[in-house]
XYZ file of C-alpha atoms in Angstrom:
541
model
C -141.604 120.044 23.630
C -143.983 119.595 20.873
C -143.928 115.885 20.642
C -146.804 113.854 19.971
C -146.321 110.636 21.995
C -149.654 108.869 23.507
C -148.983 107.616 26.870
C -151.054 105.362 29.133
C -151.258 106.491 32.710
C -151.130 103.534 35.469
C -154.780 103.820 36.160
C -155.421 103.043 32.424
C -152.974 100.257 32.234
C -154.827 98.796 35.578
C -158.190 99.210 33.899
C -157.053 97.833 30.434
C -155.431 94.808 32.305
C -158.802 94.222 34.269
C -160.905 94.373 31.329
C -158.541 92.116 29.516
C -159.027 89.217 31.868
C -162.111 87.729 30.659
C -160.323 87.092 27.047
C -157.274 85.964 28.772
C -159.065 83.758 31.107
C -160.895 82.282 27.664
C -157.766 81.601 25.835
C -156.278 78.541 27.643
C -157.710 75.887 30.290
C -156.791 76.650 33.401
C -153.595 74.507 34.941
C -154.046 71.934 37.836
C -151.255 72.935 40.327
C -148.856 70.264 40.888
C -149.067 67.638 43.690
C -147.192 69.038 46.650
C -145.014 67.322 48.960
C -146.050 65.701 52.309
C -145.274 68.065 55.101
C -142.843 67.306 57.610
C -144.185 66.680 61.103
C -145.906 69.302 63.049
C -146.429 71.892 60.322
C -150.012 72.686 59.533
C -151.747 71.205 56.474
C -153.068 73.958 53.872
C -155.408 72.791 51.118
C -153.542 72.891 47.663
C -156.493 75.326 46.346
C -155.802 77.927 49.128
C -152.244 77.380 48.913
C -152.493 78.680 45.436
C -154.827 81.289 46.245
C -157.923 79.694 44.638
C -161.446 79.502 46.243
C -161.630 75.853 48.289
C -164.483 73.914 48.724
C -165.575 72.069 52.077
C -164.846 68.706 50.936
C -161.311 69.655 49.315
C -162.748 69.210 45.779
C -161.940 71.245 42.930
C -164.071 74.306 42.748
C -166.741 74.128 40.174
C -165.813 75.808 36.523
C -168.260 78.370 36.981
C -166.026 79.841 39.824
C -162.488 79.911 38.024
C -163.990 82.770 35.511
C -164.278 86.310 36.993
C -167.847 87.623 36.528
C -169.399 89.335 33.640
C -169.539 93.198 33.780
C -172.471 94.858 35.011
C -173.875 97.768 33.536
C -171.898 100.852 32.998
C -172.270 103.384 35.738
C -174.029 106.685 34.667
C -171.833 109.759 33.328
C -171.933 113.097 32.675
C -169.459 115.332 32.003
C -169.682 118.564 34.362
C -171.469 121.348 33.216
C -169.194 124.517 31.669
C -169.935 128.023 32.302
C -169.036 130.608 29.381
C -168.485 133.826 29.361
C -166.177 136.782 27.125
C -164.295 139.801 28.152
C -164.751 142.920 26.059
C -160.899 142.346 24.848
C -162.318 139.021 22.947
C -160.678 136.707 25.628
C -163.378 133.574 26.402
C -163.678 131.901 29.473
C -164.705 128.310 30.420
C -165.684 127.888 34.184
C -166.137 123.998 35.300
C -167.327 123.755 38.991
C -165.858 120.794 41.163
C -166.593 121.618 44.626
C -165.735 118.323 46.001
C -162.030 119.031 46.932
C -160.657 123.122 47.590
C -158.393 123.075 44.941
C -158.502 124.692 41.521
C -156.752 124.385 38.211
C -156.271 127.517 35.982
C -155.192 127.118 32.561
C -154.591 130.252 29.682
C -154.648 128.372 26.115
C -153.465 130.044 23.244
C -154.723 128.244 19.752
C -151.223 128.356 18.523
C -148.713 125.472 18.978
C -145.490 124.271 17.139
C -147.612 124.016 13.779
C -147.213 127.717 13.539
C -143.415 127.577 13.402
C -143.442 128.263 9.921
C -139.777 128.568 8.631
C -138.535 128.409 11.960
C -139.026 125.192 13.565
C -138.770 125.344 17.610
C -139.710 129.121 17.853
C -143.240 128.416 19.320
C -141.401 126.177 22.029
C -138.598 128.409 22.422
C -140.785 131.265 23.095
C -143.133 129.241 25.454
C -140.625 127.935 27.605
C -139.086 131.625 27.737
C -142.135 132.943 29.408
C -140.975 131.110 32.466
C -137.113 130.926 31.820
C -137.083 134.881 31.088
C -139.027 136.172 33.988
C -141.641 138.472 34.050
C -142.387 142.525 35.053
C -140.234 143.362 37.890
C -139.554 139.740 38.744
C -136.722 137.553 37.489
C -137.301 133.844 36.536
C -136.095 132.848 40.255
C -138.396 135.421 41.967
C -141.262 134.065 39.791
C -140.904 130.556 40.515
C -140.492 131.510 44.110
C -143.906 133.191 44.219
C -145.386 130.277 42.212
C -143.625 127.918 45.189
C -144.827 129.515 47.529
C -148.352 128.737 46.765
C -147.420 125.203 46.794
C -147.541 124.999 43.123
C -145.721 124.760 39.636
C -145.742 126.892 36.699
C -146.788 124.680 33.531
C -145.842 125.734 30.119
C -147.018 123.251 26.982
C -146.601 123.379 23.759
C -148.210 121.023 21.254
C -149.119 121.208 17.784
C -152.665 123.185 18.010
C -151.771 124.958 21.439
C -149.847 126.297 23.995
C -150.535 126.967 27.791
C -149.999 128.571 30.639
C -151.388 126.585 33.724
C -151.367 126.259 37.819
C -152.926 124.203 40.188
C -153.575 126.172 43.406
C -155.583 125.815 46.411
C -159.244 127.789 46.565
C -157.858 130.562 48.235
C -155.279 131.129 45.678
C -157.008 131.219 42.645
C -156.879 135.203 42.440
C -153.411 135.034 42.962
C -152.719 132.546 40.392
C -154.970 134.434 37.734
C -152.822 137.261 38.513
C -149.336 135.342 38.103
C -150.159 133.572 34.585
C -151.577 137.418 33.622
C -147.973 138.664 34.494
C -146.519 135.736 32.613
C -148.714 136.156 29.373
C -148.628 139.926 29.226
C -145.414 141.310 30.348
C -142.434 138.513 29.724
C -138.927 139.915 30.098
C -136.917 139.317 26.758
C -133.531 138.841 28.237
C -130.693 138.173 25.908
C -128.497 136.183 28.279
C -131.671 134.172 29.699
C -132.536 133.482 25.952
C -129.147 131.758 24.923
C -129.300 129.782 28.336
C -132.644 128.112 27.223
C -131.648 128.007 23.593
C -128.522 126.291 24.625
C -130.758 123.861 26.744
C -133.305 123.028 24.165
C -130.134 122.463 21.951
C -128.833 119.659 24.095
C -132.462 118.262 24.682
C -132.316 117.664 20.784
C -128.799 116.510 20.562
C -129.686 113.920 23.061
C -132.597 112.723 21.370
C -130.800 112.465 18.423
C -128.317 110.455 19.820
C -129.796 107.807 21.781
C -133.846 108.195 21.177
C -134.801 105.893 18.264
C -138.517 106.978 18.305
C -137.735 110.465 18.344
C -135.253 109.837 15.371
C -138.241 107.818 13.826
C -140.642 110.263 14.400
C -138.517 113.191 12.656
C -139.163 111.203 9.403
C -142.462 109.936 9.742
C -144.428 113.483 10.406
C -142.514 114.602 7.303
C -143.298 112.122 4.947
C -146.704 111.298 6.153
C -147.620 115.018 5.692
C -145.458 115.801 2.671
C -147.253 118.297 0.205
C -146.104 119.807 -2.913
C -144.594 123.185 -1.332
C -143.230 120.955 1.412
C -144.891 123.320 3.840
C -147.727 121.480 5.915
C -148.112 122.811 9.402
C -147.987 119.346 10.952
C -145.075 118.265 9.018
C -142.304 119.161 11.806
C -142.145 116.717 14.431
C -139.321 118.531 16.283
C -136.361 121.031 15.458
C -132.909 120.085 14.815
C -129.898 121.691 16.727
C -128.846 123.628 13.218
C -132.712 124.902 13.171
C -132.970 126.001 16.591
C -129.573 127.479 16.337
C -131.141 129.738 13.388
C -133.973 130.684 16.118
C -132.776 134.003 17.577
C -134.234 136.243 20.419
C -136.270 138.151 17.797
C -137.775 135.476 16.289
C -139.228 134.291 19.709
C -140.204 137.925 20.542
C -141.891 138.305 17.248
C -144.105 134.782 17.770
C -145.040 135.883 20.974
C -146.330 139.460 19.969
C -148.191 137.691 16.828
C -149.625 134.544 18.562
C -149.811 135.144 22.523
C -153.020 138.000 22.321
C -156.401 137.634 24.033
C -158.336 137.081 20.736
C -156.279 133.737 20.004
C -156.922 132.461 23.673
C -159.407 131.426 26.143
C -159.087 130.533 30.048
C -160.482 127.519 31.807
C -160.879 127.432 35.751
C -161.767 124.244 36.897
C -162.438 123.677 40.705
C -164.092 124.629 43.863
C -165.017 128.198 41.927
C -168.109 130.116 41.086
C -168.093 131.734 37.605
C -169.194 135.047 39.227
C -165.829 135.133 41.291
C -163.747 134.108 37.912
C -165.563 136.854 36.173
C -164.648 139.245 38.471
C -161.089 138.052 38.382
C -160.357 137.664 34.792
C -161.815 141.065 34.302
C -159.384 142.845 36.997
C -156.136 140.848 35.565
C -156.802 140.329 31.901
C -159.593 143.063 30.810
C -156.968 145.755 29.971
C -155.178 143.315 27.790
C -154.953 144.001 23.926
C -154.131 142.236 20.662
C -155.649 140.849 17.559
C -155.968 137.098 16.657
C -153.086 136.105 13.989
C -153.812 134.976 10.727
C -155.284 131.528 10.017
C -152.821 129.164 8.711
C -153.281 127.052 5.477
C -153.349 123.563 6.022
C -152.861 121.758 2.476
C -154.765 118.647 1.827
C -153.135 115.567 2.646
C -154.147 111.959 1.198
C -153.551 108.456 2.135
C -150.501 107.027 1.215
C -150.606 105.239 -2.494
C -148.673 102.417 -1.542
C -145.703 101.097 0.965
C -143.041 103.529 1.171
C -140.255 102.790 3.407
C -137.706 105.105 5.083
C -134.770 103.789 7.059
C -133.125 106.241 9.588
C -129.737 105.020 10.183
C -128.484 104.435 13.720
C -125.205 102.569 13.047
C -124.424 99.670 14.940
C -127.642 99.874 16.904
C -129.017 96.532 18.503
C -132.595 97.514 18.363
C -134.880 99.079 16.032
C -137.690 101.329 16.197
C -140.741 100.760 13.745
C -143.741 103.255 12.674
C -146.290 102.443 10.256
C -148.888 105.087 9.614
C -151.809 106.148 7.742
C -154.820 109.011 7.555
C -157.924 108.385 9.478
C -161.056 110.790 9.804
C -161.353 114.433 11.026
C -161.270 114.727 14.786
C -165.213 115.874 14.548
C -165.960 113.268 12.200
C -169.067 110.796 13.075
C -166.296 107.942 12.287
C -163.954 108.615 15.241
C -166.069 106.802 17.956
C -165.851 103.349 15.688
C -162.002 104.272 14.596
C -161.117 104.449 18.280
C -162.950 101.030 19.091
C -161.245 99.524 15.993
C -157.902 100.822 17.325
C -158.485 99.672 20.911
C -159.126 95.949 19.098
C -156.057 96.470 17.382
C -153.386 97.852 19.874
C -154.797 100.044 22.539
C -153.842 97.894 25.216
C -152.459 94.696 26.838
C -155.798 93.010 25.370
C -154.842 94.473 22.118
C -154.062 92.097 18.759
C -150.668 93.530 18.805
C -149.774 92.699 22.268
C -151.385 89.566 22.407
C -149.825 88.450 19.111
C -146.630 90.201 18.290
C -145.218 90.600 21.585
C -147.013 87.594 23.866
C -147.274 84.983 20.912
C -144.552 85.264 18.624
C -142.404 87.142 20.656
C -141.040 89.651 17.990
C -141.362 93.088 20.024
C -140.366 94.556 23.319
C -143.233 96.844 23.132
C -146.063 97.267 20.546
C -149.132 99.110 20.120
C -151.362 101.313 18.125
C -152.915 104.954 18.241
C -155.041 107.057 16.529
C -154.150 111.149 17.349
C -156.741 113.544 16.246
C -155.697 117.339 15.428
C -157.459 120.573 15.360
C -157.696 120.432 11.259
C -157.554 118.098 8.838
C -157.485 114.211 8.927
C -156.564 111.654 11.896
C -153.378 109.706 12.410
C -153.681 106.180 12.320
C -150.174 104.371 13.444
C -148.522 100.998 14.685
C -145.202 101.091 16.495
C -142.812 98.367 17.667
C -139.678 98.473 19.459
C -137.794 95.318 18.400
C -133.963 93.348 18.046
C -132.323 94.302 14.858
C -132.153 90.690 13.632
C -136.472 90.692 14.200
C -137.155 94.009 12.488
C -138.078 92.554 8.891
C -140.148 89.467 10.540
C -141.927 92.651 13.036
C -142.777 94.691 10.144
C -144.334 91.987 8.416
C -146.364 91.251 11.446
C -147.181 94.905 11.619
C -148.609 95.185 8.108
C -150.438 92.002 8.461
C -152.336 93.253 11.182
C -153.011 96.569 9.560
C -154.585 94.655 6.663
C -156.427 92.178 8.641
C -158.057 94.709 10.906
C -159.819 96.394 7.613
C -160.697 93.040 6.002
C -161.454 90.144 8.305
C -164.352 90.260 11.005
C -164.082 91.140 14.303
C -164.303 89.018 17.451
C -167.584 90.151 19.691
C -165.530 89.525 22.990
C -162.739 91.866 21.200
C -164.946 94.574 20.491
C -167.199 94.337 23.619
C -163.534 94.629 25.562
C -162.911 97.476 23.692
C -166.095 99.559 23.914
C -166.314 98.654 27.645
C -162.776 99.976 28.325
C -163.488 103.509 26.236
C -166.751 103.951 27.827
C -165.405 103.112 31.315
C -162.122 104.744 31.006
C -163.765 108.270 31.360
C -164.320 107.616 34.917
C -160.647 107.282 35.750
C -160.034 110.419 33.527
C -162.660 112.605 36.028
C -160.584 111.775 38.903
C -158.642 114.623 39.262
C -159.716 118.988 38.663
C -156.690 118.933 36.461
C -157.535 116.348 34.266
C -161.254 117.812 33.852
C -159.464 120.954 33.424
C -157.156 119.477 30.371
C -160.571 117.818 28.809
C -162.242 121.410 29.216
C -159.144 122.845 27.290
C -159.112 120.149 24.717
C -162.865 120.912 23.750
C -161.852 124.317 22.891
C -158.900 123.452 21.114
C -160.671 120.765 18.751
C -163.754 123.018 18.305
C -165.760 120.161 19.899
C -169.131 121.001 21.693
C -169.816 120.990 25.519
C -171.825 117.598 25.405
C -168.898 116.195 23.093
C -167.860 113.612 25.905
C -171.789 112.446 26.727
C -172.337 112.061 23.454
C -168.909 109.959 22.358
C -169.279 107.656 25.407
C -173.192 107.202 24.408
C -171.536 106.503 20.850
C -169.110 103.702 21.783
C -171.324 102.068 24.157
C -174.448 101.668 21.122
C -171.282 100.362 18.599
C -171.981 97.355 16.896
C -169.514 94.724 14.892
C -170.927 96.185 11.599
C -170.408 99.515 12.412
C -166.598 99.009 13.601
C -165.923 96.970 10.661
C -167.315 99.221 8.018
C -165.294 102.183 9.572
C -162.216 99.935 10.343
C -162.524 98.616 5.851
C -162.658 102.568 5.196
C -159.299 103.371 7.136
C -157.373 100.434 7.375
C -156.132 99.604 4.092
C -153.272 97.155 3.563
C -150.572 98.275 0.959
C -151.117 101.903 1.874
C -148.812 103.290 4.599
C -145.455 104.991 5.416
C -143.394 102.934 7.307
C -140.454 104.547 9.062
C -137.755 102.255 10.610
C -134.689 103.720 12.834
C -131.897 101.174 13.174
C -128.562 99.850 11.580
C -129.184 100.534 7.922
C -126.436 98.426 7.162
C -128.006 95.259 7.796
C -131.909 96.508 7.662
C -131.788 98.136 4.045
C -131.919 93.989 2.451
C -134.793 92.673 4.815
C -136.889 96.159 4.197
C -136.507 96.172 0.865
C -138.781 93.037 0.513
C -141.879 95.294 1.201
C -140.596 97.769 -1.143
C -138.120 100.532 -2.173
C -136.219 101.770 0.746
C -134.933 105.356 1.403
C -131.977 105.551 3.537
C -131.944 108.966 5.781
C -128.941 110.362 7.945
C -129.813 112.151 10.934
C -126.697 113.589 11.077
C -127.189 115.473 7.815
C -130.164 117.027 8.946
C -132.242 113.866 7.800
C -131.379 113.937 4.256
C -131.606 111.203 1.739
C -128.523 109.281 1.314
C -129.148 106.599 -0.862
C -132.252 104.380 -2.096
C -132.517 100.786 -1.996
C -134.793 99.022 -4.955
C -137.609 96.825 -4.085
C -136.530 93.101 -3.778
C -139.375 91.007 -2.922
C -136.895 87.870 -2.849
C -134.866 89.562 0.071
C -134.608 87.445 3.158
C -136.475 89.433 5.771
C -135.348 87.499 9.011
C -131.431 87.795 9.642
C -128.877 85.963 11.821
C -128.482 87.328 15.460
C -125.209 88.672 16.252
C -123.907 88.822 19.586
C -125.480 91.950 21.547
C -128.170 92.764 18.740
């Protein structure tokens, strides 16, 4: 699926929580436990401090103040991303090999520089064509036979379609690397375009979209969010489509999927990443054997029209009648992914809402209890500017107040000074998080693939971490002032239009969208700065 949904692994969440402890500990004085009742006869006497898990002194007095707070972090450990070996086959297929001999395993990934951005006039075709490589079978094998062969290796066949790329990958033991290269080659080069299997896949995709349209407020909000943020004069920006609707999928025929495959899945539009307990020599020999005879030219490059920061606050309300909850998305543009401003922007985002220590979580959720969850993200693409977004899930009655809080924080991020402790926590997290990301061979493989997709150099991760560590308040504040501009954003709310159009009109003109009518505009509500933003709570909402 081609969704862009930043997620936080359990490891990242744990690290974010640990890094936030110094801030949390400083936010309020430690509370003294209440006096305990006298123990009954024969019961052991346990010192209060020990009963509460706190350190105890020999004489039973309270521990000194400096033993209440956790120790300060030490110097971050040294870090270096593994070296990448490069070579290219005669047919134009580029190969990247990352040696990681810590375990006898490897991850094999074939990446194509075409994703859902290449859908053109057929939204959903890239995702359907990609999934069909697995669902349709290959060569002399049916889909079931193909998956049986994959499972016999103790692996799974992963097909991923994002905005800028598509990939076929497997994780295997060291002695099955050549077999996995053979299987991936068969899938990429000899797919079976069976009409009956395609109809089954298409039906599953249409059911998925129908389910999302009915029950996923975030999905509904993003359908409009990307369309409006990447709106151009000709309405054809490659990033403007978040996902396909059921009607759009219905119009993607088998010959459309086959044509997309023939155009985009070629050796000159691809690169191979092999990471793990391997050597460049072994990989090159196997790559020549299984991919050397593959032929095909690169597709024509796409045109990415220029997009600009929103000139004002534009509000779009995706109607979800009788919904008890609302999903809010606020977005604007940041620098290109390759910009020197990127490290400082990431630090600013971490301060704003990159985790449980961020301003959004601590204020909007914890202090004001306005949202179930609230975070901010920065997402880079292979072309054009990056995306800055703030999101929150809240009750219908609190939607106006929550949006007001998000817009206040957007403005404050670019106008108010940073707290040194906030920045220290943010940069420490961003720097040290790389150590968690390097825990698995599969993660290193994905990071290596990202370098190729985004056009970044082999030393990028080392340079990025060094840049983050060297950030100071002035640099981050200057970058935040440049990109976090109050009064310039696209706002999309998925919720009950009948109840929300009034409160939202307080912030600007509201455009109401009907998701059941291909996300078309059904009405507009004029700006009313005197409108009340807080609603009375109705039972169940």
